[in-house]
Amino acid sequence: MAAMISRKDLFKRLTNAVFDLQSADVKNYERPLGTISHLLQDESLREISDALKSNVNLEEFLESSKNKTGMGGPILQWPTDPNQALGLSLAIVEKLGKDPRFALNFSHEYFGNGPKVITGLRSMTSNLIIPFVRDFQEHVKIMDADQSLGAEERPMLRRVFVSHGRSKDWLEVQAHIEKDMNLHSMELAQEANQGRTVIEKLEAGANSCDSAVIIMSGDDLDSLGNPRVRENVMHEIGFFHGRYGRDRIVLLHEEGVSVPTNLAGIVYIPYPKGMIHATFGVLDRELRHMYQ
């Protein structure tokens, strides 16, 4: 059985692999790129990585980028949300290491300047991989610091963040949590803005809660006309996954709405459309377990 790598040693190996990639050529770039991808998939990083990738879709991102061109060719259409951008970068770097052909095509298409393949590889290393590794390490350090307090040291706030899309089902859920479960709750739109952005309000609200109930109602339609959750809900699933951990999140899932495969490990409770009260028995059990 392999020994567990410390966070410090993991990051050192990651940095060394980046140095190796900087000096590589087309004959030997696969090894350091593969090493970077392999280290990023270390089991100790899995929860943080899964949270970052839970609200991004790499294929949609690449497809939309192909349709946006500038003077030098296609332009990557990065989201404004820094965690989404970091999650996409993580998904790209993992794919680069697993698929050498994709690495060559991607680097040439988005970072190339002329016929030489190595030019695109080196530009991609400088402009994508190095900044990503820096930002990813910083993100991990922040998340580690947030989790460094043991459960016995962290105050039990007994307050549930209720996240939702357009459906008004959340009103019934909030009333149940407060009246029947005797827990405090908060919902973002009920809080004063105080000149803050939505992200700032979300972060402040998350600091005042210690669990989340997220309602996945089919408020939007995908390209095939099937119901899907709104983008803000997917973002908040990833956000709270990283903030509280998967064991303090409950998803209430409207039947017929697709559930992303990267939500493995998070409790989700299905309910027929318009009958969210059908989740309350299982929801109560989960909340009692959190707050016993």
mmCIF file of C-alpha atoms in Angstrom:
data_model
loop_
_atom_site.group_PDB
_atom_site.id
_atom_site.type_symbol
_atom_site.label_atom_id
_atom_site.label_comp_id
_atom_site.label_asym_id
_atom_site.label_seq_id
_atom_site.Cartn_x
_atom_site.Cartn_y
_atom_site.Cartn_z
ATOM 1 C CA MET A 1 0.000 0.000 0.000
ATOM 2 C CA ALA A 2 1.463 3.376 -1.032
ATOM 3 C CA ALA A 3 2.324 5.844 1.716
ATOM 4 C CA MET A 4 0.214 8.991 1.981
ATOM 5 C CA ILE A 5 1.942 12.015 0.447
ATOM 6 C CA SER A 6 1.939 15.117 2.617
ATOM 7 C CA ARG A 7 0.401 18.267 1.168
ATOM 8 C CA LYS A 8 3.833 19.938 1.214
ATOM 9 C CA ASP A 9 5.492 17.087 -0.704
ATOM 10 C CA LEU A 10 2.580 16.903 -3.142
ATOM 11 C CA PHE A 11 2.891 20.586 -3.986
ATOM 12 C CA LYS A 12 6.673 20.276 -4.302
ATOM 13 C CA ARG A 13 6.281 17.440 -6.820
ATOM 14 C CA LEU A 14 3.669 19.471 -8.670
ATOM 15 C CA THR A 15 6.011 22.465 -8.900
ATOM 16 C CA ASN A 16 8.906 20.262 -10.072
ATOM 17 C CA ALA A 17 6.705 18.765 -12.794
ATOM 18 C CA VAL A 18 5.823 22.283 -13.985
ATOM 19 C CA PHE A 19 9.544 23.146 -14.158
ATOM 20 C CA ASP A 20 10.119 19.982 -16.208
ATOM 21 C CA LEU A 21 7.283 20.912 -18.552
ATOM 22 C CA GLN A 22 8.745 24.384 -19.109
ATOM 23 C CA SER A 23 11.954 22.868 -20.500
ATOM 24 C CA ALA A 24 10.303 19.987 -22.386
ATOM 25 C CA ASP A 25 9.993 19.697 -26.164
ATOM 26 C CA VAL A 26 7.537 17.854 -28.411
ATOM 27 C CA LYS A 27 9.401 14.584 -27.837
ATOM 28 C CA ASN A 28 9.099 14.509 -24.054
ATOM 29 C CA TYR A 29 6.300 16.866 -22.938
ATOM 30 C CA GLU A 30 3.914 13.971 -22.213
ATOM 31 C CA ARG A 31 5.721 12.801 -19.073
ATOM 32 C CA PRO A 32 5.661 16.043 -17.009
ATOM 33 C CA LEU A 33 2.149 16.855 -18.235
ATOM 34 C CA GLY A 34 0.993 13.393 -17.203
ATOM 35 C CA THR A 35 2.687 13.802 -13.819
ATOM 36 C CA ILE A 36 0.850 17.084 -13.200
ATOM 37 C CA SER A 37 -2.483 15.478 -14.103
ATOM 38 C CA HIS A 38 -1.759 12.442 -11.905
ATOM 39 C CA LEU A 39 -0.807 14.564 -8.865
ATOM 40 C CA LEU A 40 -3.934 16.679 -9.201
ATOM 41 C CA GLN A 41 -6.003 13.499 -8.899
ATOM 42 C CA ASP A 42 -4.391 12.516 -5.594
ATOM 43 C CA GLU A 43 -6.968 11.143 -3.160
ATOM 44 C CA SER A 44 -6.157 13.839 -0.585
ATOM 45 C CA LEU A 45 -7.318 16.521 -3.061
ATOM 46 C CA ARG A 46 -10.419 14.699 -4.249
ATOM 47 C CA GLU A 47 -13.031 16.535 -2.176
ATOM 48 C CA ILE A 48 -11.645 19.980 -3.030
ATOM 49 C CA SER A 49 -11.237 19.080 -6.706
ATOM 50 C CA ASP A 50 -14.719 17.571 -6.971
ATOM 51 C CA ALA A 51 -16.212 20.715 -5.442
ATOM 52 C CA LEU A 52 -14.420 22.936 -7.970
ATOM 53 C CA LYS A 53 -15.542 20.817 -10.921
ATOM 54 C CA SER A 54 -19.104 20.210 -9.720
ATOM 55 C CA ASN A 55 -20.536 23.319 -11.369
ATOM 56 C CA VAL A 56 -18.580 23.431 -14.635
ATOM 57 C CA ASN A 57 -19.040 21.702 -17.982
ATOM 58 C CA LEU A 58 -15.782 21.376 -19.908
ATOM 59 C CA GLU A 59 -17.362 20.269 -23.184
ATOM 60 C CA GLU A 60 -19.780 23.213 -23.242
ATOM 61 C CA PHE A 61 -16.907 25.577 -22.400
ATOM 62 C CA LEU A 62 -14.750 24.291 -25.266
ATOM 63 C CA GLU A 63 -17.656 24.360 -27.703
ATOM 64 C CA SER A 64 -18.552 27.970 -26.862
ATOM 65 C CA SER A 65 -14.880 28.978 -27.127
ATOM 66 C CA LYS A 66 -14.634 27.568 -30.646
ATOM 67 C CA ASN A 67 -17.377 29.943 -31.729
ATOM 68 C CA LYS A 68 -15.598 33.032 -30.366
ATOM 69 C CA THR A 69 -12.656 34.089 -32.510
ATOM 70 C CA GLY A 70 -10.235 36.995 -32.484
ATOM 71 C CA MET A 71 -7.357 38.024 -34.694
ATOM 72 C CA GLY A 72 -5.296 35.028 -33.603
ATOM 73 C CA GLY A 73 -8.061 32.406 -33.759
ATOM 74 C CA PRO A 74 -10.428 30.935 -31.144
ATOM 75 C CA ILE A 75 -10.496 32.594 -27.710
ATOM 76 C CA LEU A 76 -11.192 30.728 -24.468
ATOM 77 C CA GLN A 77 -14.392 32.108 -22.934
ATOM 78 C CA TRP A 78 -13.528 32.089 -19.234
ATOM 79 C CA PRO A 79 -16.365 32.686 -16.738
ATOM 80 C CA THR A 80 -16.139 35.718 -14.459
ATOM 81 C CA ASP A 81 -16.564 33.607 -11.324
ATOM 82 C CA PRO A 82 -13.016 32.737 -10.106
ATOM 83 C CA ASN A 83 -13.992 29.344 -8.688
ATOM 84 C CA GLN A 84 -15.677 28.347 -11.944
ATOM 85 C CA ALA A 85 -12.596 29.461 -13.889
ATOM 86 C CA LEU A 86 -10.384 27.457 -11.511
ATOM 87 C CA GLY A 87 -12.639 24.409 -11.876
ATOM 88 C CA LEU A 88 -12.475 24.623 -15.665
ATOM 89 C CA SER A 89 -8.685 25.017 -15.562
ATOM 90 C CA LEU A 90 -8.464 21.938 -13.361
ATOM 91 C CA ALA A 91 -10.628 19.911 -15.757
ATOM 92 C CA ILE A 92 -8.541 21.072 -18.734
ATOM 93 C CA VAL A 93 -5.186 20.245 -17.113
ATOM 94 C CA GLU A 94 -6.410 16.790 -16.078
ATOM 95 C CA LYS A 95 -7.548 16.141 -19.665
ATOM 96 C CA LEU A 96 -4.258 17.438 -21.081
ATOM 97 C CA GLY A 97 -2.338 14.870 -19.056
ATOM 98 C CA LYS A 98 -4.636 11.983 -19.980
ATOM 99 C CA ASP A 99 -4.856 12.719 -23.698
ATOM 100 C CA PRO A 100 -1.590 13.797 -25.432
ATOM 101 C CA ARG A 101 -3.370 14.322 -28.763
ATOM 102 C CA PHE A 102 -5.831 16.704 -27.095
ATOM 103 C CA ALA A 103 -2.870 18.510 -25.481
ATOM 104 C CA LEU A 104 -1.237 19.147 -28.858
ATOM 105 C CA ASN A 105 -4.448 20.253 -30.562
ATOM 106 C CA PHE A 106 -5.617 22.416 -27.657
ATOM 107 C CA SER A 107 -2.279 24.159 -27.169
ATOM 108 C CA HIS A 108 -1.889 24.841 -30.891
ATOM 109 C CA GLU A 109 -5.486 26.059 -31.325
ATOM 110 C CA TYR A 110 -5.625 28.434 -28.353
ATOM 111 C CA PHE A 111 -1.980 29.281 -27.640
ATOM 112 C CA GLY A 112 -0.116 28.649 -30.899
ATOM 113 C CA ASN A 113 1.508 31.414 -32.914
ATOM 114 C CA GLY A 114 2.808 29.985 -36.149
ATOM 115 C CA PRO A 115 3.422 26.451 -37.417
ATOM 116 C CA LYS A 116 5.691 25.210 -34.595
ATOM 117 C CA VAL A 117 3.848 22.925 -32.162
ATOM 118 C CA ILE A 118 6.300 23.616 -29.335
ATOM 119 C CA THR A 119 5.377 27.319 -29.413
ATOM 120 C CA GLY A 120 1.793 26.491 -28.441
ATOM 121 C CA LEU A 121 2.896 24.044 -25.723
ATOM 122 C CA ARG A 122 5.215 26.559 -24.094
ATOM 123 C CA SER A 123 2.703 29.393 -24.350
ATOM 124 C CA MET A 124 0.042 27.147 -22.766
ATOM 125 C CA THR A 125 2.445 26.281 -19.957
ATOM 126 C CA SER A 126 3.170 29.959 -19.250
ATOM 127 C CA ASN A 127 -0.347 31.315 -19.666
ATOM 128 C CA LEU A 128 -2.531 28.475 -18.386
ATOM 129 C CA ILE A 129 -0.724 25.782 -16.425
ATOM 130 C CA ILE A 130 1.631 27.896 -14.291
ATOM 131 C CA PRO A 131 -1.091 30.391 -13.218
ATOM 132 C CA PHE A 132 -3.473 27.492 -12.564
ATOM 133 C CA VAL A 133 -1.024 25.582 -10.342
ATOM 134 C CA ARG A 134 -0.342 28.778 -8.361
ATOM 135 C CA ASP A 135 -4.038 29.558 -7.888
ATOM 136 C CA PHE A 136 -4.961 25.939 -7.158
ATOM 137 C CA GLN A 137 -2.348 25.647 -4.420
ATOM 138 C CA GLU A 138 -3.598 28.891 -2.880
ATOM 139 C CA HIS A 139 -7.196 27.653 -3.032
ATOM 140 C CA VAL A 140 -6.242 24.390 -1.324
ATOM 141 C CA LYS A 141 -4.418 26.284 1.442
ATOM 142 C CA ILE A 142 -7.499 28.447 2.038
ATOM 143 C CA MET A 143 -9.780 25.406 2.150
ATOM 144 C CA ASP A 144 -7.379 23.583 4.483
ATOM 145 C CA ALA A 145 -7.315 26.586 6.826
ATOM 146 C CA ASP A 146 -11.113 26.718 6.798
ATOM 147 C CA GLN A 147 -11.248 23.032 7.773
ATOM 148 C CA SER A 148 -8.391 23.192 10.299
ATOM 149 C CA LEU A 149 -10.675 23.772 13.269
ATOM 150 C CA GLY A 150 -11.930 20.477 14.612
ATOM 151 C CA ALA A 151 -15.657 19.923 14.923
ATOM 152 C CA GLU A 152 -15.314 20.341 18.687
ATOM 153 C CA GLU A 153 -13.763 23.794 18.216
ATOM 154 C CA ARG A 154 -16.173 25.038 15.536
ATOM 155 C CA PRO A 155 -19.347 26.580 16.985
ATOM 156 C CA MET A 156 -22.560 24.761 16.089
ATOM 157 C CA LEU A 157 -24.565 27.511 14.420
ATOM 158 C CA ARG A 158 -27.675 25.365 13.874
ATOM 159 C CA ARG A 159 -28.593 27.431 10.833
ATOM 160 C CA VAL A 160 -29.460 26.011 7.430
ATOM 161 C CA PHE A 161 -28.820 27.842 4.170
ATOM 162 C CA VAL A 162 -31.755 27.286 1.791
ATOM 163 C CA SER A 163 -30.707 27.541 -1.870
ATOM 164 C CA HIS A 164 -33.115 27.370 -4.811
ATOM 165 C CA GLY A 165 -33.974 28.430 -8.359
ATOM 166 C CA ARG A 166 -37.182 30.107 -9.545
ATOM 167 C CA SER A 167 -39.591 27.590 -8.041
ATOM 168 C CA LYS A 168 -41.391 28.701 -4.876
ATOM 169 C CA ASP A 169 -40.988 25.249 -3.313
ATOM 170 C CA TRP A 170 -38.283 26.719 -1.072
ATOM 171 C CA LEU A 171 -40.924 28.594 0.977
ATOM 172 C CA GLU A 172 -42.456 25.303 2.066
ATOM 173 C CA VAL A 173 -39.018 23.858 2.824
ATOM 174 C CA GLN A 174 -37.936 26.871 4.886
ATOM 175 C CA ALA A 175 -41.165 26.864 6.895
ATOM 176 C CA HIS A 176 -40.721 23.149 7.621
ATOM 177 C CA ILE A 177 -37.100 23.553 8.731
ATOM 178 C CA GLU A 178 -37.945 26.400 11.095
ATOM 179 C CA LYS A 179 -41.327 25.306 12.494
ATOM 180 C CA ASP A 180 -41.074 21.512 12.494
ATOM 181 C CA MET A 181 -37.323 21.007 12.942
ATOM 182 C CA ASN A 182 -36.822 24.032 15.202
ATOM 183 C CA LEU A 183 -33.741 25.157 13.271
ATOM 184 C CA HIS A 184 -32.838 28.630 12.064
ATOM 185 C CA SER A 185 -32.496 29.152 8.330
ATOM 186 C CA MET A 186 -31.553 31.814 5.825
ATOM 187 C CA GLU A 187 -32.420 32.478 2.191
ATOM 188 C CA LEU A 188 -30.343 34.920 0.189
ATOM 189 C CA ALA A 189 -33.092 37.142 -1.225
ATOM 190 C CA GLN A 190 -34.448 37.750 2.305
ATOM 191 C CA GLU A 191 -31.150 39.314 3.393
ATOM 192 C CA ALA A 192 -30.381 43.023 2.961
ATOM 193 C CA ASN A 193 -27.949 43.785 0.124
ATOM 194 C CA GLN A 194 -25.924 46.391 2.081
ATOM 195 C CA GLY A 195 -24.167 47.386 -1.162
ATOM 196 C CA ARG A 196 -22.747 43.884 -1.640
ATOM 197 C CA THR A 197 -22.585 41.764 -4.779
ATOM 198 C CA VAL A 198 -24.449 38.456 -4.917
ATOM 199 C CA ILE A 199 -21.176 36.564 -4.376
ATOM 200 C CA GLU A 200 -20.352 38.696 -1.324
ATOM 201 C CA LYS A 201 -23.825 38.060 0.095
ATOM 202 C CA LEU A 202 -23.443 34.340 -0.569
ATOM 203 C CA GLU A 203 -20.088 34.178 1.241
ATOM 204 C CA ALA A 204 -21.403 36.184 4.209
ATOM 205 C CA GLY A 205 -24.495 33.981 4.395
ATOM 206 C CA ALA A 206 -22.419 30.814 4.241
ATOM 207 C CA ASN A 207 -20.363 32.064 7.201
ATOM 208 C CA SER A 208 -23.524 32.362 9.289
ATOM 209 C CA CYS A 209 -24.740 28.821 8.502
ATOM 210 C CA ASP A 210 -23.292 25.338 8.908
ATOM 211 C CA SER A 211 -25.333 23.260 6.457
ATOM 212 C CA ALA A 212 -27.259 23.702 3.219
ATOM 213 C CA VAL A 213 -30.486 22.363 1.739
ATOM 214 C CA ILE A 214 -30.492 22.931 -2.020
ATOM 215 C CA ILE A 215 -33.625 22.590 -4.130
ATOM 216 C CA MET A 216 -32.925 21.247 -7.628
ATOM 217 C CA SER A 217 -36.101 22.164 -9.491
ATOM 218 C CA GLY A 218 -36.328 22.068 -13.279
ATOM 219 C CA ASP A 219 -36.559 25.804 -13.916
ATOM 220 C CA ASP A 220 -34.640 25.888 -17.218
ATOM 221 C CA LEU A 221 -34.431 23.704 -20.315
ATOM 222 C CA ASP A 222 -31.334 22.205 -21.913
ATOM 223 C CA SER A 223 -30.657 22.128 -25.666
ATOM 224 C CA LEU A 224 -32.884 19.049 -26.041
ATOM 225 C CA GLY A 225 -35.789 20.621 -24.167
ATOM 226 C CA ASN A 226 -35.260 18.596 -20.985
ATOM 227 C CA PRO A 227 -35.653 20.307 -17.595
ATOM 228 C CA ARG A 228 -32.473 21.314 -15.782
ATOM 229 C CA VAL A 229 -31.550 23.351 -12.738
ATOM 230 C CA ARG A 230 -30.560 26.990 -12.989
ATOM 231 C CA GLU A 231 -26.867 27.907 -13.216
ATOM 232 C CA ASN A 232 -26.857 29.669 -9.835
ATOM 233 C CA VAL A 233 -28.058 26.464 -8.159
ATOM 234 C CA MET A 234 -25.261 24.414 -9.744
ATOM 235 C CA HIS A 235 -22.750 27.039 -8.638
ATOM 236 C CA GLU A 236 -24.053 26.945 -5.063
ATOM 237 C CA ILE A 237 -23.890 23.134 -4.941
ATOM 238 C CA GLY A 238 -20.167 23.346 -5.691
ATOM 239 C CA PHE A 239 -19.700 26.301 -3.343
ATOM 240 C CA PHE A 240 -21.348 24.621 -0.347
ATOM 241 C CA HIS A 241 -19.691 21.293 -1.125
ATOM 242 C CA GLY A 242 -16.348 23.030 -0.703
ATOM 243 C CA ARG A 243 -17.465 25.083 2.309
ATOM 244 C CA TYR A 244 -19.278 22.526 4.460
ATOM 245 C CA GLY A 245 -18.292 19.139 3.016
ATOM 246 C CA ARG A 246 -20.615 16.666 1.329
ATOM 247 C CA ASP A 247 -21.993 15.349 4.630
ATOM 248 C CA ARG A 248 -23.623 18.701 5.475
ATOM 249 C CA ILE A 249 -25.462 19.223 2.184
ATOM 250 C CA VAL A 250 -28.841 17.796 1.214
ATOM 251 C CA LEU A 251 -30.185 18.093 -2.339
ATOM 252 C CA LEU A 252 -33.938 17.985 -2.904
ATOM 253 C CA HIS A 253 -34.190 16.731 -6.479
ATOM 254 C CA GLU A 254 -37.274 17.188 -8.642
ATOM 255 C CA GLU A 255 -37.870 13.977 -10.592
ATOM 256 C CA GLY A 256 -37.033 14.268 -14.278
ATOM 257 C CA VAL A 257 -34.264 16.805 -13.708
ATOM 258 C CA SER A 258 -30.815 15.440 -14.565
ATOM 259 C CA VAL A 259 -28.377 14.897 -11.709
ATOM 260 C CA PRO A 260 -24.722 15.578 -12.664
ATOM 261 C CA THR A 261 -22.475 12.543 -12.235
ATOM 262 C CA ASN A 262 -19.935 14.546 -10.211
ATOM 263 C CA LEU A 263 -22.359 14.877 -7.275
ATOM 264 C CA ALA A 264 -21.442 11.418 -6.017
ATOM 265 C CA GLY A 265 -21.462 11.236 -2.208
ATOM 266 C CA ILE A 266 -23.931 14.085 -1.654
ATOM 267 C CA VAL A 267 -27.329 13.035 -0.289
ATOM 268 C CA TYR A 268 -30.138 13.821 -2.712
ATOM 269 C CA ILE A 269 -33.825 13.154 -2.150
ATOM 270 C CA PRO A 270 -36.175 12.863 -5.155
ATOM 271 C CA TYR A 271 -39.680 14.308 -5.195
ATOM 272 C CA PRO A 272 -42.483 14.540 -7.782
ATOM 273 C CA LYS A 273 -42.978 17.986 -9.308
ATOM 274 C CA GLY A 274 -45.162 20.123 -7.039
ATOM 275 C CA MET A 275 -44.838 17.708 -4.088
ATOM 276 C CA ILE A 276 -41.688 18.781 -2.299
ATOM 277 C CA HIS A 277 -43.268 17.862 1.033
ATOM 278 C CA ALA A 278 -42.616 14.231 0.006
ATOM 279 C CA THR A 279 -38.947 14.806 0.910
ATOM 280 C CA PHE A 280 -39.572 15.907 4.481
ATOM 281 C CA GLY A 281 -39.298 12.484 6.134
ATOM 282 C CA VAL A 282 -35.798 11.805 4.757
ATOM 283 C CA LEU A 283 -34.802 15.474 5.102
ATOM 284 C CA ASP A 284 -35.713 15.408 8.799
ATOM 285 C CA ARG A 285 -33.572 12.314 9.319
ATOM 286 C CA GLU A 286 -30.566 13.964 7.669
ATOM 287 C CA LEU A 287 -30.932 17.190 9.642
ATOM 288 C CA ARG A 288 -31.344 15.322 12.952
ATOM 289 C CA HIS A 289 -28.130 13.447 12.192
ATOM 290 C CA MET A 290 -26.282 16.741 11.520
ATOM 291 C CA TYR A 291 -27.556 18.479 14.629
ATOM 292 C CA GLN A 292 -27.906 15.670 17.161
#
